């Protein structure tokens, strides 16, 4: 166990300020060319490519994706749902998480400490769409004891991991 922790900390500590600069560039626009990234961080394209491959190999860069505006696709509302389950066995938690993963409207789901077991962020078109999702999907999941919903009125900050 100690070896795993030591290995993880060595990997975490092996990223320097240039690696972090590359990550900042990619977080803003992952479609930039190696030449453009290199110009911004002061490296050749080949050196950039080597560092990016290292970041991918260490799992720092997990994937490349796009950022879609949900409202442009008709999802004008977000709802934060707090859920408490009847049981907290490993099997119940696993099954609940597995079912959540199959519901496309669920954007994020967190198993949390405190008064509720899960915080779930859901994208919906409007209140009627949310009601439909509750009836047809969420409330059909066995084991939910209680839920509490909060419509997001305004997003004040939305970002990925801080890369300083």
Coordinates of C-alpha atoms in Angstrom, one line a residue:
X1 CA 0.0 0.0 0.0
X2 CA 2.8 2.4 0.9
X3 CA 4.4 1.8 -2.5
X4 CA 1.2 2.8 -4.3
X5 CA 1.0 6.1 -2.4
X6 CA 4.6 6.8 -3.1
X7 CA 4.3 6.1 -6.8
X8 CA 1.1 8.3 -7.0
X9 CA 2.9 11.2 -5.3
X10 CA 5.9 10.9 -7.5
X11 CA 3.7 11.0 -10.6
X12 CA 1.7 13.9 -9.2
X13 CA 4.9 15.8 -8.4
X14 CA 6.6 15.1 -11.8
X15 CA 4.6 17.8 -13.6
X16 CA 6.3 21.1 -14.0
X17 CA 5.2 24.6 -14.9
X18 CA 5.4 23.9 -18.6
X19 CA 3.2 20.8 -18.2
X20 CA 0.7 23.0 -16.4
X21 CA 0.9 25.7 -19.1
X22 CA 0.2 23.1 -21.7
X23 CA -2.9 22.0 -19.7
X24 CA -4.1 25.6 -19.5
X25 CA -3.9 25.9 -23.2
X26 CA -5.6 22.6 -23.9
X27 CA -8.4 23.4 -21.4
X28 CA -9.2 26.6 -23.3
X29 CA -9.0 25.0 -26.7
X30 CA -8.0 21.4 -27.2
X31 CA -8.1 21.8 -31.0
X32 CA -5.0 24.0 -31.1
X33 CA -2.1 22.6 -33.1
X34 CA 1.1 21.5 -31.6
X35 CA 2.7 24.5 -33.2
X36 CA 0.2 26.9 -31.6
X37 CA 0.6 25.2 -28.2
X38 CA 4.4 25.3 -28.5
X39 CA 4.3 29.0 -29.4
X40 CA 2.2 29.7 -26.3
X41 CA 4.4 27.7 -23.8
X42 CA 7.8 28.2 -25.4
X43 CA 8.5 24.7 -26.8
X44 CA 8.9 23.1 -30.1
X45 CA 6.0 21.1 -31.5
X46 CA 7.9 17.9 -30.9
X47 CA 8.6 18.7 -27.2
X48 CA 4.9 19.6 -26.8
X49 CA 3.8 16.3 -28.3
X50 CA 6.2 14.4 -26.0
X51 CA 4.8 16.2 -22.9
X52 CA 1.2 15.8 -24.0
X53 CA 1.8 12.1 -24.5
X54 CA 3.3 11.9 -21.0
X55 CA 0.2 13.7 -19.5
X56 CA -2.0 11.2 -21.4
X57 CA 0.0 8.2 -20.2
X58 CA -0.2 9.3 -16.6
X59 CA -3.9 9.8 -16.9
X60 CA -3.9 13.5 -16.3
X61 CA -5.5 14.0 -19.7
X62 CA -8.3 11.5 -19.7
X63 CA -10.0 12.4 -23.0
X64 CA -10.6 15.1 -25.5
X65 CA -14.1 16.4 -25.9
X66 CA -16.3 19.3 -26.8
X67 CA -18.2 21.7 -24.7
X68 CA -21.9 21.8 -25.8
X69 CA -24.3 24.5 -24.8
X70 CA -27.3 22.6 -23.4
X71 CA -29.7 25.5 -24.0
X72 CA -28.9 25.4 -27.8
X73 CA -30.1 21.8 -27.7
X74 CA -33.3 22.7 -25.9
X75 CA -32.2 21.9 -22.4
X76 CA -32.9 25.2 -20.7
X77 CA -33.0 24.1 -17.1
X78 CA -30.7 22.3 -14.7
X79 CA -32.0 20.6 -11.6
X80 CA -29.9 19.6 -8.6
X81 CA -31.5 16.6 -6.9
X82 CA -30.6 15.3 -3.5
X83 CA -31.4 11.7 -2.9
X84 CA -31.5 9.5 0.1
X85 CA -31.6 5.7 -0.3
X86 CA -33.4 3.2 1.9
X87 CA -30.3 1.0 2.3
X88 CA -26.5 1.7 2.1
X89 CA -25.2 -1.8 1.3
X90 CA -22.5 -2.0 -1.3
X91 CA -24.9 -3.7 -3.7
X92 CA -27.6 -1.0 -3.3
X93 CA -25.0 1.8 -3.9
X94 CA -23.6 0.0 -6.9
X95 CA -27.0 -0.8 -8.4
X96 CA -28.2 2.8 -7.9
X97 CA -25.0 4.2 -9.6
X98 CA -25.3 1.8 -12.5
X99 CA -28.9 2.8 -13.2
X100 CA -28.0 6.5 -12.9
X101 CA -25.3 6.0 -15.6
X102 CA -28.0 4.9 -18.1
X103 CA -30.1 8.0 -17.8
X104 CA -28.9 10.5 -20.5
X105 CA -30.3 13.6 -18.8
X106 CA -28.1 13.0 -15.8
X107 CA -25.0 15.1 -16.2
X108 CA -23.3 14.5 -12.9
X109 CA -23.9 12.2 -9.9
X110 CA -22.0 12.3 -6.7
X111 CA -22.1 9.9 -3.7
X112 CA -21.7 12.4 -0.8
X113 CA -21.5 12.5 2.9
X114 CA -24.1 14.4 5.0
X115 CA -27.9 14.4 5.2
X116 CA -28.3 13.0 1.6
X117 CA -26.6 10.1 -0.2
X118 CA -26.4 11.6 -3.7
X119 CA -26.3 14.9 -5.4
X120 CA -27.4 14.6 -9.0
X121 CA -27.4 17.3 -11.7
X122 CA -30.0 16.8 -14.4
X123 CA -30.5 18.7 -17.7
X124 CA -34.2 19.2 -18.6
X125 CA -36.1 21.2 -21.2
X126 CA -38.6 22.6 -18.7
X127 CA -40.6 21.7 -15.6
X128 CA -42.8 19.3 -17.5
X129 CA -39.8 17.5 -18.9
X130 CA -38.5 17.3 -15.3
X131 CA -41.8 15.8 -14.1
X132 CA -41.6 13.3 -16.9
X133 CA -38.1 12.3 -16.0
X134 CA -39.1 11.9 -12.3
X135 CA -42.1 9.7 -13.2
X136 CA -40.6 7.6 -16.0
X137 CA -37.0 7.2 -14.8
X138 CA -35.8 8.5 -11.5
X139 CA -38.7 7.3 -9.3
X140 CA -38.6 3.9 -11.0
X141 CA -35.2 3.2 -9.5
X142 CA -35.8 0.9 -6.5
X143 CA -34.6 2.0 -3.1
X144 CA -35.1 5.8 -3.1
X145 CA -36.4 6.8 0.3
X146 CA -36.5 10.6 -0.2
X147 CA -35.5 13.2 -2.8
X148 CA -35.4 17.0 -2.8
X149 CA -35.1 19.1 -6.0
X150 CA -33.6 22.5 -6.7
X151 CA -33.9 24.3 -10.0
X152 CA -30.8 26.2 -10.9
X153 CA -31.7 29.8 -11.5
X154 CA -28.3 31.0 -12.7
X155 CA -24.9 29.5 -13.2
X156 CA -22.4 31.7 -11.4
X157 CA -19.3 29.7 -12.1
X158 CA -18.6 26.6 -14.2
X159 CA -15.1 25.4 -14.8
X160 CA -13.0 22.4 -14.9
X161 CA -10.1 21.6 -12.5
X162 CA -8.0 24.6 -11.5
X163 CA -4.7 24.5 -13.4
X164 CA -2.5 27.1 -11.7

